[in-house]
Short mmCIF file of N, CA, C and O in Angstrom, two decimals:
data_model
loop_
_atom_site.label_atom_id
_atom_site.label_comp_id
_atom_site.label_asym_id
_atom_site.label_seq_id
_atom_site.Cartn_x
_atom_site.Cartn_y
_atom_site.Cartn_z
N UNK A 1 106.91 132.76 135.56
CA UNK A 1 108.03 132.45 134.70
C UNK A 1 108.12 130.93 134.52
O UNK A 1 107.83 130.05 135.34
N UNK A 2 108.52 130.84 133.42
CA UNK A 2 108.59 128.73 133.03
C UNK A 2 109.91 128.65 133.13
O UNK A 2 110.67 129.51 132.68
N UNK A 3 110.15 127.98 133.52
CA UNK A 3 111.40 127.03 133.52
C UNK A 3 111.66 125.93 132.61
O UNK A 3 110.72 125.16 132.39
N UNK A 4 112.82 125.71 132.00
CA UNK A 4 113.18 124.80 131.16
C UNK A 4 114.35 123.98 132.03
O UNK A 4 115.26 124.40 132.75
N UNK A 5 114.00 122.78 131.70
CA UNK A 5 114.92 121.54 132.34
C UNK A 5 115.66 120.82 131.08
O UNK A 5 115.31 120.55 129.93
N UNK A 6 116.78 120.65 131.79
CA UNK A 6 117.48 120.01 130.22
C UNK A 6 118.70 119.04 131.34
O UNK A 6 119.41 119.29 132.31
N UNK A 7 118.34 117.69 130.36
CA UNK A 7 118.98 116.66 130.62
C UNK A 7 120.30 116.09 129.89
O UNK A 7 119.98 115.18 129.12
N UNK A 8 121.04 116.23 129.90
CA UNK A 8 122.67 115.93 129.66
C UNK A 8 123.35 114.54 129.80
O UNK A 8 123.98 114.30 130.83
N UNK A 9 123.26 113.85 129.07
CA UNK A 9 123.97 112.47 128.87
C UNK A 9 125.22 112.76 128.00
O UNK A 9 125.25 113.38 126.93
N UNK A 10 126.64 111.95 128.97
CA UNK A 10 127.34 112.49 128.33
C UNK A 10 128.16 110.40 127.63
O UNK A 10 128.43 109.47 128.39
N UNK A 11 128.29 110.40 126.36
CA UNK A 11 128.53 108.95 126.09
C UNK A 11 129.79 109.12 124.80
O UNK A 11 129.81 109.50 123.63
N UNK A 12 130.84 108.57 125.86
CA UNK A 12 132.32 108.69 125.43
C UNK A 12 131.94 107.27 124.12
O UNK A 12 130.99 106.56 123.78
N UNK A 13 133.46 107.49 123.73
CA UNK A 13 133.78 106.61 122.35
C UNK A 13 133.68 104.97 122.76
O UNK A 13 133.37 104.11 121.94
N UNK A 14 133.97 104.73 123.97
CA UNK A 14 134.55 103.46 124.38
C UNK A 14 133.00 102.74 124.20
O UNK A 14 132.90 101.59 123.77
N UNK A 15 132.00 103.43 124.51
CA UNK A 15 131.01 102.97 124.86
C UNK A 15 130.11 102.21 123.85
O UNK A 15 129.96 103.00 122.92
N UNK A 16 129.54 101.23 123.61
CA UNK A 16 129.56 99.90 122.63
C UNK A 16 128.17 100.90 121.62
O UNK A 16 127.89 100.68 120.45
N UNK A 17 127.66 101.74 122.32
CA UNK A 17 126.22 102.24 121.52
C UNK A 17 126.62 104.21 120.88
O UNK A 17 125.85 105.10 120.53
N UNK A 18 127.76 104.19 120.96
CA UNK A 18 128.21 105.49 120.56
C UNK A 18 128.21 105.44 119.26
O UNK A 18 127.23 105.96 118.74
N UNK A 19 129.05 104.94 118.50
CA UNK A 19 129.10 104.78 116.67
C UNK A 19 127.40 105.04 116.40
O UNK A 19 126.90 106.03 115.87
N UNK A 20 126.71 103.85 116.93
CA UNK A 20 125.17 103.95 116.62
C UNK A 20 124.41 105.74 116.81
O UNK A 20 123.83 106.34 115.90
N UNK A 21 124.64 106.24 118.17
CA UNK A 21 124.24 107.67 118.14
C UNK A 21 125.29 108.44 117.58
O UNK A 21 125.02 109.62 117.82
N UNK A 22 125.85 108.40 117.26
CA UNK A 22 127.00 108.93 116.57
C UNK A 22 126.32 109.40 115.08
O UNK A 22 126.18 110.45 114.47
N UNK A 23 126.05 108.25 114.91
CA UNK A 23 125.12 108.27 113.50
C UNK A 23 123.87 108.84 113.31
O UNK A 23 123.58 109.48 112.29
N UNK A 24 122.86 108.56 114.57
CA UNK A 24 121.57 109.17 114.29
C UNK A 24 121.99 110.62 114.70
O UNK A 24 121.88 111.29 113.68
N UNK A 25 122.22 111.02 115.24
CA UNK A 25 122.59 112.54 115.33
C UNK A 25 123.00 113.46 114.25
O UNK A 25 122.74 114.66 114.20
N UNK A 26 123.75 112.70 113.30
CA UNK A 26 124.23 113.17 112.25
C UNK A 26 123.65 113.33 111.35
O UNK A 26 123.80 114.13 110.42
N UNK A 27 122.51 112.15 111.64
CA UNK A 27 121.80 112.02 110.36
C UNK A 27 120.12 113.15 111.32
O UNK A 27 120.23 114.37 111.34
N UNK A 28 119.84 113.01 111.46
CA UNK A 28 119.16 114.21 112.71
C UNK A 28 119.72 115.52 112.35
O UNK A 28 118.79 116.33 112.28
N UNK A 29 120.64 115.97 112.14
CA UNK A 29 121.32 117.15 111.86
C UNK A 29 120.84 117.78 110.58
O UNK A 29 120.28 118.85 110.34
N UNK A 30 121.38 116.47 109.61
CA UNK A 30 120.79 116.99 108.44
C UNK A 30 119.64 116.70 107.76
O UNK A 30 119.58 116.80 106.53
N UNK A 31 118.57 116.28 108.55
CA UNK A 31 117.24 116.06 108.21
C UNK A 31 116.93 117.48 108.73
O UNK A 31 116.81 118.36 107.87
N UNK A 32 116.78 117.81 110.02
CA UNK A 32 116.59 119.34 110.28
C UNK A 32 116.81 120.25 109.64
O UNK A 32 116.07 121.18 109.32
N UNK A 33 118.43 119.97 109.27
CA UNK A 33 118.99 121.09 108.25
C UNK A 33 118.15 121.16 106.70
O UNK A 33 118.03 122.15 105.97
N UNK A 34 117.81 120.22 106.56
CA UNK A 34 117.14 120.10 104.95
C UNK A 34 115.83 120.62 104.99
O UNK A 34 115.41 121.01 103.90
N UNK A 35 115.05 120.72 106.00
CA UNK A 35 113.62 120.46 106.15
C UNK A 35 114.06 122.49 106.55
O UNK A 35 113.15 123.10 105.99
N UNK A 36 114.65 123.12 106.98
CA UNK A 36 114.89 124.33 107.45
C UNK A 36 114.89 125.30 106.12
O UNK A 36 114.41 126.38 105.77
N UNK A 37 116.05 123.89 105.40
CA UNK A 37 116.34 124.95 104.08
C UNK A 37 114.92 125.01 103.22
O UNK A 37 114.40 126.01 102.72
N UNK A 38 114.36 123.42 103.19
CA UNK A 38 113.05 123.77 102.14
C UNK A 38 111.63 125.26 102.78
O UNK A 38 110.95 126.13 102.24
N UNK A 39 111.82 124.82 103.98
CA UNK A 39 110.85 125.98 104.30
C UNK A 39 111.32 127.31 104.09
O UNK A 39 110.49 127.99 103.48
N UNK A 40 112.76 128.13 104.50
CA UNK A 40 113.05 129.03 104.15
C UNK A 40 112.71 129.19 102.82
O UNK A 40 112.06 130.19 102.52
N UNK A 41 113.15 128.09 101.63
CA UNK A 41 112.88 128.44 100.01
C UNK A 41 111.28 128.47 99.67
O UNK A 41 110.86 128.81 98.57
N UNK A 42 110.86 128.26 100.22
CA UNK A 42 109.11 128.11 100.39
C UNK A 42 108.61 129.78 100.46
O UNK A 42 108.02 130.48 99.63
N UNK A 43 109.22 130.12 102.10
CA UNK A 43 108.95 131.32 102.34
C UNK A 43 109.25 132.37 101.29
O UNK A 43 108.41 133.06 100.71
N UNK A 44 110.86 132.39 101.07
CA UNK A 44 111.19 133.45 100.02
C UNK A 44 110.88 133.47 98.15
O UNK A 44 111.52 134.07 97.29
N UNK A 45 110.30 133.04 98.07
CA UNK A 45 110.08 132.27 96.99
C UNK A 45 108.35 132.66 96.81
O UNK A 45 107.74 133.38 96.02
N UNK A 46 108.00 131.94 97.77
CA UNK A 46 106.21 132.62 97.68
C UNK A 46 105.78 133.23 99.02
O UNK A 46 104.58 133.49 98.98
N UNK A 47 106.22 133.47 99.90
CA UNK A 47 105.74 134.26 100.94
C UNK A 47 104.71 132.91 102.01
O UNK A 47 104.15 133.05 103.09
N UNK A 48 104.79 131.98 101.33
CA UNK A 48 104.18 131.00 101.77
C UNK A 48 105.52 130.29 103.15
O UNK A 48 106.73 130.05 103.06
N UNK A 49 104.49 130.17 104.32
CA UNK A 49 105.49 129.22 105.72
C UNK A 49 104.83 127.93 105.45
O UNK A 49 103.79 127.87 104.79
N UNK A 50 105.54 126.65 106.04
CA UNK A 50 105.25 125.28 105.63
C UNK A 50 105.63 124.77 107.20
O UNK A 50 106.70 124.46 107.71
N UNK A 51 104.43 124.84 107.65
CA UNK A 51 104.57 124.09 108.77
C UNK A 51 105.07 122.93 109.01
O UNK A 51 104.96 122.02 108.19
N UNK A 52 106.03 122.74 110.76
CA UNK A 52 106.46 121.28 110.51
C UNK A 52 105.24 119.99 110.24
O UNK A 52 105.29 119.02 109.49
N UNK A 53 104.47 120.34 110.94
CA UNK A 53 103.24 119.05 110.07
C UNK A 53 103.02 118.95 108.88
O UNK A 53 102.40 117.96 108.51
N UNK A 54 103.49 119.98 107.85
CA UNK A 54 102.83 119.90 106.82
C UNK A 54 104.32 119.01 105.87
O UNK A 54 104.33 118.19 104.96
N UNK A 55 105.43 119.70 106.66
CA UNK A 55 107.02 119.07 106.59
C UNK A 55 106.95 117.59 106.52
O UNK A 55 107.99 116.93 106.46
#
């Protein structure tokens, strides 16, 4: 069996580099989200998958 490890940083508002990840996350969110939607429309559309390398 594999095990997965997952690391947890937790970085309140006060903290001088939060606004900054605040931002890439968001923007991370919807790069994923966009790149999810074009492959789904790829798939249904032509039966064709679009790998993330090809992403």
């Amino acid at each position: 069996m594999k095990a997965n490890r997952v690391e947890k940083h937790i970085i309140y508002p006060k903290n001088p580099y939060y606004q900054m990840l605040d931002e890439y996350c968001f923007k991370s969110k919807n790069l994923y989200n966009f790149a999810n939607y074009q492959i789904r429309q790829k798939f249904c559309k032509e039966g064709k998958y679009i790998s993330y390398n090809q992403m």
